[in-house]
Amino acid sequence: MAYKKPSQKFSGKIREVTVGSGLKLGGESVLPFYKFDGDTGAKPAVGMEIWDVFPESWPQSLKDIFGEYADDPVKWAKFCMEKYNPDFICIRFEGANPEGEDRSPEECARTAERLAGEVPVPLMIAGCDSDEKNAKIFVKIAEALPDKNYVFLSAVEANYKEVGAACGMAYGNIVSAESSVDLNLAKQLNILITQLGVKPEKMVMNPGCAAVGYGFEYVITTMDRIKLAALDQNDATLQMPIVSPVSFETWKVKESAASEEDMPEWGSQEERGIAMEIATAAGVLAAGSNAVILRHPKSVEIIRNFIDELL
Amino acid sequence: MALNGMEIYKMLPKKNCKECGFPTCLAFAMKLAQGGTQAEKCPYMSDEAKDKLAEATAPPMKTVTFGIGDRAYSLGGENVLFRHEKTFVNKPRFAVMFDDGENADDVAKKINHINAVNYTRISEEMYVEIAAFRCSSQDKQKFISLIKKVTSDCKKVVPMIISEDPDIASAAAEEFAALGPIIYGANEKNCEAMAGIASKHKLLLGVKAEDQAKLYDTVQKIQSMGFRELLLDGGGRSLKTAFDDAVNIRRTALLSKDRTFGYPTVAFVCDMTRDKMMEVAMAALFIEKYASIIVLSDMDYSMALPLFSLRQNIYTDPQRPMRIEQGIYRIGQADEKSPLLVTVDFALTYFIVSGEVERAKVPSWILIPDAGGYSVLTAWASGKLNAKSIAKAIKDFEVEGKLKTRELIIPGKVAVLKSDIEDELPGWKVIVGTREAAALPAFLKEYRQEKAS
Ligand code: SF4
């Protein structure tokens, strides 16, 4: 008997969503990186995270790289563009946090506007820990930057109405629907947001992210199930591309955050942080992420090569 | 292929003697087809019928073993392509590659790393299970003395002997047979000799070919010699081709139900890149899909921490909640006056909470009662986390003897338990903490300040 190579053909397809003016996400009709089965769609995108305020809590190794530019998000973004050329920039409005600097929605919108004017790649706009405050800043930013096709991270159960109505409908941007590692919750939120009137091509999703070792199996299994439902069962409510904010999770766990004085046997803190970020990013990409957000330049370089080598 | 009841019935002696415990041969055949009994229960079945049945009922992917004693490991035996379909069974094992052409400093560095990386994470011991040895010198003595050095310096590793020269493989197998090594290097040309060596010492045999089709032919050849303890390598040495091999060998076994590829596979990540961080990315991919042995060029802590954690996550049985042991855990240099928090025994929750407490840099104690292994809200809703279970933990773990504090911080999501707990624990005051773990650092800092003033 001779070898017959197996293959899995599906009737469904992940929706292709255009971010900014030309960054395409999704479009695949096969499992992640299964080039041997068919069309893998757009290459997964790699973006870099910056903050609207100086990232005091970041490990020193990152501050050594970005510190000189990080007092101004425009300077910071330009530095990333020139040196590392990411596919998009994710600006996180940590400064809006009511328990921190509590910056106003107007101030956030001004920052976003300045960035949009100076940065040639699309933006992803992320908020702070407060869902309530995020709704307010997202509305203002979307208003200031209409029809840009920027991605807003994220609409959650608590604020999807305001975020969906403003970002996805009134001002023509893209809404990311965020749920926590449960296929049914992801599906429900996607349905609720489309019922508001947001078009599916103006949506992406984040069905939950975690660092490897921290319940990451739930992330992978939720993503496996979503991709199988989208492809195999042609479930249109789950065919949105997935954006994974990897760096939001991996830099706060102890493997990345513990200093060399605290854990001498663990060796270089910088290497630990990079390896946690890379393993988590490769892990979600292998389960179907269409875009990952990263911090460390080395992670950006490696993950980009990793994607290129697979496709 | 599976057999139905009638097909099995035709192979039985039809004596209806009841010795199998069933009233008739037909009843026995029906039960056997459903997997409700074993073929051995009938003492009168012909050998030929037994073989046929064994073939028909064998799992699609063979479980193979290597190593010895408490360092014996199983590979393969997987039934599903995705963990949510049931569970993954035998986790991949990590190997570090040595080469007998390598300089002594590099060898020493790797030995040090292997010996240093040895820790426990959620009751699983993490260490490098395999040292792989490549014979590039073609010098038998040189090769054997390298294996000797590494296996005597690293007590835990099982060797994987890599050579396509049967003469060298045989000498090394002879020398280290007592460690239960893996012999890797059977190919189209040498497979008869290599299978002979593996079968003589009862070892796992690694089979290699240029591509999947050639591998398929070679495996069939080896199987026809009656040898079936195999580990497969489709020959891909770029990330793309190696991923193709891992996925398609697994799918041939599980989707096409073709047992020619019903064996575990090995991924030589060390040959696909020279960059350590790229190795981490590639190994992460192969942990998820679908290698059973992952060979790296080294394993220091920066590689081990993410990779062992990822493996632990992916190979957790999705049916079983991950629990950590009940008790009182000390975070940082906590003393008898440090804050005391309570949360649940669901490992994920504990890790998030303890991570945030560490981040807060406020030394604290975390009390873990019996909460059924659920998250906070589920544990409370199912009645597992209540005033009684918390009070019991305070007593069982002698908290009143160990600590001076009489304040207990409970998760904000179960604020309703406050008065019940205070009733159960006279002399204690319950403080309602945050709803989300991420808010703990700010909460603890403030709590500590209030205490100080
Ligand atoms: S023991 Fe065998 S022969 Fe006897 S009844 Fe059972 S199946 Fe039939």
mmCIF file of C-alpha atoms in Angstrom, chain A:
data_model
loop_
_atom_site.group_PDB
_atom_site.id
_atom_site.type_symbol
_atom_site.label_atom_id
_atom_site.label_comp_id
_atom_site.label_asym_id
_atom_site.label_seq_id
_atom_site.Cartn_x
_atom_site.Cartn_y
_atom_site.Cartn_z
ATOM 1 C CA MET A 1 0.000 0.000 0.000
ATOM 2 C CA ALA A 2 1.322 3.446 -0.857
ATOM 3 C CA TYR A 3 1.108 6.516 1.344
ATOM 4 C CA LYS A 4 -1.907 8.736 0.888
ATOM 5 C CA LYS A 5 -1.432 12.130 2.507
ATOM 6 C CA PRO A 6 -4.485 13.077 4.543
ATOM 7 C CA SER A 7 -6.151 16.481 4.411
ATOM 8 C CA GLN A 8 -9.014 18.329 6.062
ATOM 9 C CA LYS A 9 -11.223 20.427 3.813
ATOM 10 C CA PHE A 10 -13.783 22.716 5.373
ATOM 11 C CA SER A 11 -16.826 24.538 4.073
ATOM 12 C CA GLY A 12 -16.303 27.571 6.347
ATOM 13 C CA LYS A 13 -13.814 30.388 6.128
ATOM 14 C CA ILE A 14 -12.535 33.036 8.528
ATOM 15 C CA ARG A 15 -13.788 36.455 7.470
ATOM 16 C CA GLU A 16 -11.193 38.770 6.010
ATOM 17 C CA VAL A 17 -11.126 42.058 7.919
ATOM 18 C CA THR A 18 -9.142 45.078 6.753
ATOM 19 C CA VAL A 19 -7.509 47.093 9.526
ATOM 20 C CA GLY A 20 -6.463 50.649 8.692
ATOM 21 C CA SER A 21 -6.201 51.058 4.963
ATOM 22 C CA GLY A 22 -4.497 47.836 3.992
ATOM 23 C CA LEU A 23 -3.654 45.437 6.831
ATOM 24 C CA LYS A 24 -5.648 42.287 6.211
ATOM 25 C CA LEU A 25 -6.468 39.811 8.968
ATOM 26 C CA GLY A 26 -7.998 36.357 8.512
ATOM 27 C CA GLY A 27 -9.354 34.886 5.291
ATOM 28 C CA GLU A 28 -8.109 31.358 5.930
ATOM 29 C CA SER A 29 -10.139 28.226 5.181
ATOM 30 C CA VAL A 30 -7.789 25.750 6.877
ATOM 31 C CA LEU A 31 -6.429 25.201 10.380
ATOM 32 C CA PRO A 32 -3.582 27.509 11.441
ATOM 33 C CA PHE A 33 -0.501 27.135 9.215
ATOM 34 C CA TYR A 34 -1.953 24.067 7.420
ATOM 35 C CA LYS A 35 -0.579 25.279 4.116
ATOM 36 C CA PHE A 36 -0.651 21.653 2.917
ATOM 37 C CA ASP A 37 -4.466 21.711 3.184
ATOM 38 C CA GLY A 38 -5.271 24.930 1.340
ATOM 39 C CA ASP A 39 -5.554 28.694 1.691
ATOM 40 C CA THR A 40 -4.022 30.050 4.907
ATOM 41 C CA GLY A 41 -5.373 33.557 4.255
ATOM 42 C CA ALA A 42 -3.535 36.690 5.322
ATOM 43 C CA LYS A 43 -0.276 36.322 7.169
ATOM 44 C CA PRO A 44 -0.831 36.765 10.935
ATOM 45 C CA ALA A 45 0.085 40.338 11.885
ATOM 46 C CA VAL A 46 2.629 41.325 14.528
ATOM 47 C CA GLY A 47 2.081 44.578 16.435
ATOM 48 C CA MET A 48 3.923 46.419 19.202
ATOM 49 C CA GLU A 49 2.459 47.718 22.442
ATOM 50 C CA ILE A 50 3.087 51.279 23.591
ATOM 51 C CA TRP A 51 1.510 53.292 26.434
ATOM 52 C CA ASP A 52 0.125 56.808 26.682
ATOM 53 C CA VAL A 53 2.103 57.260 29.913
ATOM 54 C CA PHE A 54 5.636 56.295 30.887
ATOM 55 C CA PRO A 55 5.578 52.496 31.558
ATOM 56 C CA GLU A 56 6.935 52.655 35.088
ATOM 57 C CA SER A 57 5.884 49.056 35.847
ATOM 58 C CA TRP A 58 7.707 47.498 32.879
ATOM 59 C CA PRO A 59 10.859 45.479 33.597
ATOM 60 C CA GLN A 60 14.105 47.422 33.370
ATOM 61 C CA SER A 61 15.231 45.613 30.214
ATOM 62 C CA LEU A 62 12.266 47.076 28.330
ATOM 63 C CA LYS A 63 12.796 50.517 29.831
ATOM 64 C CA ASP A 64 16.402 50.358 28.670
ATOM 65 C CA ILE A 65 15.141 49.955 25.114
ATOM 66 C CA PHE A 66 12.154 52.308 25.090
ATOM 67 C CA GLY A 67 12.735 54.571 28.093
ATOM 68 C CA GLU A 68 14.344 57.366 26.110
ATOM 69 C CA TYR A 69 11.243 57.671 23.893
ATOM 70 C CA ALA A 70 8.502 56.528 26.244
ATOM 71 C CA ASP A 71 7.678 59.937 27.714
ATOM 72 C CA ASP A 72 5.781 60.668 24.496
ATOM 73 C CA PRO A 73 3.722 58.018 22.694
ATOM 74 C CA VAL A 74 4.357 59.609 19.276
ATOM 75 C CA LYS A 75 8.112 59.495 19.791
ATOM 76 C CA TRP A 76 7.775 55.959 21.094
ATOM 77 C CA ALA A 77 5.687 54.770 18.123
ATOM 78 C CA LYS A 78 8.059 56.377 15.635
ATOM 79 C CA PHE A 79 11.008 54.694 17.292
ATOM 80 C CA CYS A 80 9.241 51.312 16.989
ATOM 81 C CA MET A 81 8.410 51.967 13.347
ATOM 82 C CA GLU A 82 11.913 52.981 12.390
ATOM 83 C CA LYS A 83 13.720 50.235 14.265
ATOM 84 C CA TYR A 84 11.336 47.269 14.207
ATOM 85 C CA ASN A 85 8.711 47.970 11.555
ATOM 86 C CA PRO A 86 5.674 46.273 13.188
ATOM 87 C CA ASP A 87 2.470 45.684 11.191
ATOM 88 C CA PHE A 88 0.523 47.849 13.624
ATOM 89 C CA ILE A 89 0.936 49.825 16.833
ATOM 90 C CA CYS A 90 -1.213 49.083 19.866
ATOM 91 C CA ILE A 91 -1.569 52.143 22.095
ATOM 92 C CA ARG A 92 -2.756 51.275 25.550
ATOM 93 C CA PHE A 93 -4.381 54.109 27.493
ATOM 94 C CA GLU A 94 -3.084 53.097 30.885
ATOM 95 C CA GLY A 95 -3.139 56.765 31.864
ATOM 96 C CA ALA A 96 -6.938 56.769 31.723
ATOM 97 C CA ASN A 97 -7.104 54.432 34.710
ATOM 98 C CA PRO A 98 -9.351 56.075 37.358
ATOM 99 C CA GLU A 99 -7.077 54.630 40.033
ATOM 100 C CA GLY A 100 -4.039 56.130 38.331
ATOM 101 C CA GLU A 101 -3.717 59.374 36.397
ATOM 102 C CA ASP A 102 -7.383 59.331 35.394
ATOM 103 C CA ARG A 103 -6.755 61.173 32.136
ATOM 104 C CA SER A 104 -9.844 62.517 30.443
ATOM 105 C CA PRO A 105 -11.372 61.039 27.287
ATOM 106 C CA GLU A 106 -10.546 64.325 25.496
ATOM 107 C CA GLU A 107 -6.890 64.056 26.423
ATOM 108 C CA CYS A 108 -6.778 60.426 25.246
ATOM 109 C CA ALA A 109 -8.439 61.414 21.977
ATOM 110 C CA ARG A 110 -5.804 64.124 21.414
ATOM 111 C CA THR A 111 -3.022 61.579 21.931
ATOM 112 C CA ALA A 112 -4.677 59.142 19.531
ATOM 113 C CA GLU A 113 -5.103 61.879 16.947
ATOM 114 C CA ARG A 114 -1.449 62.884 17.154
ATOM 115 C CA LEU A 115 -0.448 59.241 16.729
ATOM 116 C CA ALA A 116 -2.756 58.709 13.778
ATOM 117 C CA GLY A 117 -1.189 61.706 12.079
ATOM 118 C CA GLU A 118 2.383 60.528 12.544
ATOM 119 C CA VAL A 119 2.268 56.729 12.378
ATOM 120 C CA PRO A 120 2.056 55.113 8.926
ATOM 121 C CA VAL A 121 0.616 51.776 10.145
ATOM 122 C CA PRO A 122 -2.851 51.155 11.623
ATOM 123 C CA LEU A 123 -3.505 51.584 15.318
ATOM 124 C CA MET A 124 -5.130 49.301 17.792
ATOM 125 C CA ILE A 125 -6.580 51.242 20.718
ATOM 126 C CA ALA A 126 -6.568 49.507 24.083
ATOM 127 C CA GLY A 127 -7.943 50.849 27.347
ATOM 128 C CA CYS A 128 -7.187 50.489 31.044
ATOM 129 C CA ASP A 129 -8.559 48.204 33.779
ATOM 130 C CA SER A 130 -11.926 49.994 33.998
ATOM 131 C CA ASP A 131 -14.597 48.893 31.499
ATOM 132 C CA GLU A 132 -16.665 51.943 32.335
ATOM 133 C CA LYS A 133 -13.855 54.388 31.657
ATOM 134 C CA ASN A 134 -12.853 52.528 28.509
ATOM 135 C CA ALA A 135 -16.319 53.016 27.058
ATOM 136 C CA LYS A 136 -15.912 56.771 27.582
ATOM 137 C CA ILE A 137 -12.447 57.078 26.086
ATOM 138 C CA PHE A 138 -13.218 54.765 23.166
ATOM 139 C CA VAL A 139 -16.240 56.854 22.193
ATOM 140 C CA LYS A 140 -14.157 60.049 22.170
ATOM 141 C CA ILE A 141 -11.246 58.499 20.297
ATOM 142 C CA ALA A 142 -13.500 56.907 17.686
ATOM 143 C CA GLU A 143 -15.198 60.256 17.208
ATOM 144 C CA ALA A 144 -11.865 62.000 16.720
ATOM 145 C CA LEU A 145 -10.687 59.360 14.242
ATOM 146 C CA PRO A 146 -13.732 58.379 12.174
ATOM 147 C CA ASP A 147 -13.620 55.775 9.396
ATOM 148 C CA LYS A 148 -10.019 54.856 10.127
ATOM 149 C CA ASN A 149 -10.714 51.131 10.532
ATOM 150 C CA TYR A 150 -8.708 51.160 13.738
ATOM 151 C CA VAL A 151 -9.320 48.300 16.155
ATOM 152 C CA PHE A 152 -10.715 49.075 19.615
ATOM 153 C CA LEU A 153 -9.685 46.576 22.305
ATOM 154 C CA SER A 154 -12.131 45.734 23.626
ATOM 155 C CA ALA A 155 -15.868 45.643 23.931
ATOM 156 C CA VAL A 156 -16.772 43.434 26.879
ATOM 157 C CA GLU A 157 -20.109 42.321 28.255
ATOM 158 C CA ALA A 158 -20.258 45.393 30.519
ATOM 159 C CA ASN A 159 -19.706 48.057 27.826
ATOM 160 C CA TYR A 160 -20.361 46.512 24.423
ATOM 161 C CA LYS A 161 -23.385 48.727 23.753
ATOM 162 C CA GLU A 162 -21.528 52.036 24.027
ATOM 163 C CA VAL A 163 -18.349 50.720 22.414
ATOM 164 C CA GLY A 164 -20.197 48.916 19.621
ATOM 165 C CA ALA A 165 -22.483 51.832 18.817
ATOM 166 C CA ALA A 166 -19.726 54.440 18.742
ATOM 167 C CA CYS A 167 -16.684 52.614 17.371
ATOM 168 C CA GLY A 168 -18.339 50.035 15.150
ATOM 169 C CA MET A 169 -21.282 52.013 13.833
ATOM 170 C CA ALA A 170 -21.279 55.796 14.221
ATOM 171 C CA TYR A 171 -17.575 56.343 13.569
ATOM 172 C CA GLY A 172 -16.674 53.454 11.271
ATOM 173 C CA ASN A 173 -13.909 51.701 13.166
ATOM 174 C CA ILE A 174 -13.456 48.057 14.219
ATOM 175 C CA VAL A 175 -14.675 46.532 17.469
ATOM 176 C CA SER A 176 -12.835 43.712 19.190
ATOM 177 C CA ALA A 177 -15.214 41.543 21.218
ATOM 178 C CA GLU A 178 -13.509 40.253 24.343
ATOM 179 C CA SER A 179 -14.706 37.293 26.393
ATOM 180 C CA SER A 180 -12.943 35.017 28.827
ATOM 181 C CA VAL A 181 -12.040 31.560 27.499
ATOM 182 C CA ASP A 182 -15.502 30.201 26.805
ATOM 183 C CA LEU A 183 -16.804 29.470 23.315
ATOM 184 C CA ASN A 184 -20.411 30.186 24.263
ATOM 185 C CA LEU A 185 -19.605 33.547 25.818
ATOM 186 C CA ALA A 186 -17.584 34.505 22.745
ATOM 187 C CA LYS A 187 -20.429 33.518 20.468
ATOM 188 C CA GLN A 188 -23.012 35.332 22.576
ATOM 189 C CA LEU A 189 -21.052 38.585 22.641
ATOM 190 C CA ASN A 190 -20.437 38.460 18.886
ATOM 191 C CA ILE A 191 -24.159 37.992 18.340
ATOM 192 C CA LEU A 192 -25.068 40.839 20.712
ATOM 193 C CA ILE A 193 -22.672 43.205 18.959
ATOM 194 C CA THR A 194 -23.918 42.290 15.482
ATOM 195 C CA GLN A 195 -27.490 42.722 16.726
ATOM 196 C CA LEU A 196 -26.621 46.310 17.620
ATOM 197 C CA GLY A 197 -25.976 46.757 13.920
ATOM 198 C CA VAL A 198 -22.189 46.409 13.786
ATOM 199 C CA LYS A 199 -21.234 44.653 10.557
ATOM 200 C CA PRO A 200 -19.199 41.447 10.938
ATOM 201 C CA GLU A 201 -16.485 42.880 8.697
ATOM 202 C CA LYS A 202 -16.051 45.593 11.340
ATOM 203 C CA MET A 203 -15.346 43.050 14.050
ATOM 204 C CA VAL A 204 -12.504 40.992 15.415
ATOM 205 C CA MET A 205 -12.419 39.050 18.658
ATOM 206 C CA ASN A 206 -10.277 38.223 21.640
ATOM 207 C CA PRO A 207 -11.742 35.101 23.233
ATOM 208 C CA GLY A 208 -9.308 35.401 26.143
ATOM 209 C CA CYS A 209 -5.551 35.346 26.511
ATOM 210 C CA ALA A 210 -3.178 34.160 29.247
ATOM 211 C CA ALA A 211 0.527 33.511 29.656
ATOM 212 C CA VAL A 212 1.763 29.947 29.216
ATOM 213 C CA GLY A 213 1.447 28.180 32.538
ATOM 214 C CA TYR A 214 -1.479 30.317 33.678
ATOM 215 C CA GLY A 215 -4.548 28.518 32.431
ATOM 216 C CA PHE A 216 -3.215 28.663 28.905
ATOM 217 C CA GLU A 217 -4.915 25.348 28.117
ATOM 218 C CA TYR A 218 -8.274 27.117 28.343
ATOM 219 C CA VAL A 219 -7.079 29.690 25.824
ATOM 220 C CA ILE A 220 -5.909 27.027 23.388
ATOM 221 C CA THR A 221 -8.984 24.854 23.752
ATOM 222 C CA THR A 222 -11.348 27.808 23.349
ATOM 223 C CA MET A 223 -9.494 28.870 20.206
ATOM 224 C CA ASP A 224 -9.390 25.295 18.822
ATOM 225 C CA ARG A 225 -13.139 25.004 19.316
ATOM 226 C CA ILE A 226 -13.841 28.425 17.804
ATOM 227 C CA LYS A 227 -11.772 27.696 14.696
ATOM 228 C CA LEU A 228 -13.382 24.272 14.256
ATOM 229 C CA ALA A 229 -16.879 25.764 14.640
ATOM 230 C CA ALA A 230 -16.012 28.521 12.162
ATOM 231 C CA LEU A 231 -14.445 26.225 9.573
ATOM 232 C CA ASP A 232 -16.070 22.837 10.000
ATOM 233 C CA GLN A 233 -19.584 23.919 10.986
ATOM 234 C CA ASN A 234 -19.429 27.158 9.031
ATOM 235 C CA ASP A 235 -20.651 29.082 12.101
ATOM 236 C CA ALA A 236 -20.719 32.697 10.879
ATOM 237 C CA THR A 237 -20.950 34.064 14.424
ATOM 238 C CA LEU A 238 -17.444 32.771 15.128
ATOM 239 C CA GLN A 239 -15.694 33.595 11.867
ATOM 240 C CA MET A 240 -14.125 36.860 13.041
ATOM 241 C CA PRO A 241 -10.314 37.004 13.064
ATOM 242 C CA ILE A 242 -8.704 36.679 16.499
ATOM 243 C CA VAL A 243 -6.414 39.353 17.995
ATOM 244 C CA SER A 244 -4.332 38.191 20.987
ATOM 245 C CA PRO A 245 -2.821 40.792 23.330
ATOM 246 C CA VAL A 246 0.005 38.479 24.364
ATOM 247 C CA SER A 247 2.200 41.123 26.003
ATOM 248 C CA PHE A 248 -0.641 42.303 28.284
ATOM 249 C CA GLU A 249 -0.399 38.918 30.006
ATOM 250 C CA THR A 250 3.146 37.623 29.806
ATOM 251 C CA TRP A 251 5.117 40.480 31.341
ATOM 252 C CA LYS A 252 3.300 40.467 34.673
ATOM 253 C CA VAL A 253 3.758 36.802 35.612
ATOM 254 C CA LYS A 254 6.575 35.918 37.951
ATOM 255 C CA GLU A 255 8.686 34.159 35.311
ATOM 256 C CA SER A 256 9.059 37.570 33.613
ATOM 257 C CA ALA A 257 8.735 39.900 36.595
ATOM 258 C CA ALA A 258 10.997 38.248 39.201
ATOM 259 C CA SER A 259 14.350 39.980 39.449
ATOM 260 C CA GLU A 260 17.681 38.183 39.275
ATOM 261 C CA GLU A 261 18.263 38.980 42.959
ATOM 262 C CA ASP A 262 14.990 37.260 43.870
ATOM 263 C CA MET A 263 15.575 34.235 41.636
ATOM 264 C CA PRO A 264 19.315 33.876 41.035
ATOM 265 C CA GLU A 265 19.004 30.291 39.739
ATOM 266 C CA TRP A 266 16.614 31.414 36.974
ATOM 267 C CA GLY A 267 19.240 33.503 35.196
ATOM 268 C CA SER A 268 18.679 36.528 32.963
ATOM 269 C CA GLN A 269 15.367 38.263 33.640
ATOM 270 C CA GLU A 270 15.307 39.745 30.157
ATOM 271 C CA GLU A 271 15.661 36.330 28.505
ATOM 272 C CA ARG A 272 12.913 34.892 30.689
ATOM 273 C CA GLY A 273 10.574 37.707 29.699
ATOM 274 C CA ILE A 274 11.309 37.292 26.008
ATOM 275 C CA ALA A 275 10.920 33.508 26.140
ATOM 276 C CA MET A 276 7.577 33.750 27.968
ATOM 277 C CA GLU A 277 6.324 36.250 25.399
ATOM 278 C CA ILE A 278 7.562 34.158 22.467
ATOM 279 C CA ALA A 279 6.211 30.819 23.735
ATOM 280 C CA THR A 280 2.823 32.395 24.432
ATOM 281 C CA ALA A 281 2.697 34.095 21.030
ATOM 282 C CA ALA A 282 3.743 30.943 19.146
ATOM 283 C CA GLY A 283 1.202 29.029 21.239
ATOM 284 C CA VAL A 284 -1.768 31.246 20.317
ATOM 285 C CA LEU A 285 -0.661 31.526 16.683
ATOM 286 C CA ALA A 286 -0.590 27.730 16.452
ATOM 287 C CA ALA A 287 -4.191 27.745 17.703
ATOM 288 C CA GLY A 288 -5.387 30.325 15.208
ATOM 289 C CA SER A 289 -4.567 33.841 16.333
ATOM 290 C CA ASN A 290 -4.602 36.252 13.377
ATOM 291 C CA ALA A 291 -2.661 39.041 15.111
ATOM 292 C CA VAL A 292 -0.463 39.183 18.197
ATOM 293 C CA ILE A 293 0.582 42.196 20.281
ATOM 294 C CA LEU A 294 4.133 42.087 21.671
ATOM 295 C CA ARG A 295 6.535 44.294 23.599
ATOM 296 C CA HIS A 296 10.108 43.147 23.205
ATOM 297 C CA PRO A 297 11.874 43.803 19.866
ATOM 298 C CA LYS A 298 13.473 40.351 19.998
ATOM 299 C CA SER A 299 10.016 38.778 20.311
ATOM 300 C CA VAL A 300 8.831 40.790 17.313
ATOM 301 C CA GLU A 301 11.775 39.594 15.241
ATOM 302 C CA ILE A 302 11.448 35.941 16.247
ATOM 303 C CA ILE A 303 7.672 35.710 15.911
ATOM 304 C CA ARG A 304 7.770 37.346 12.526
ATOM 305 C CA ASN A 305 10.413 34.849 11.325
ATOM 306 C CA PHE A 306 8.414 32.038 12.878
ATOM 307 C CA ILE A 307 5.342 33.036 10.852
ATOM 308 C CA ASP A 308 7.375 33.515 7.664
ATOM 309 C CA GLU A 309 9.005 30.123 8.003
ATOM 310 C CA LEU A 310 5.662 28.386 8.413
ATOM 311 C CA LEU A 311 3.926 30.052 5.475
#
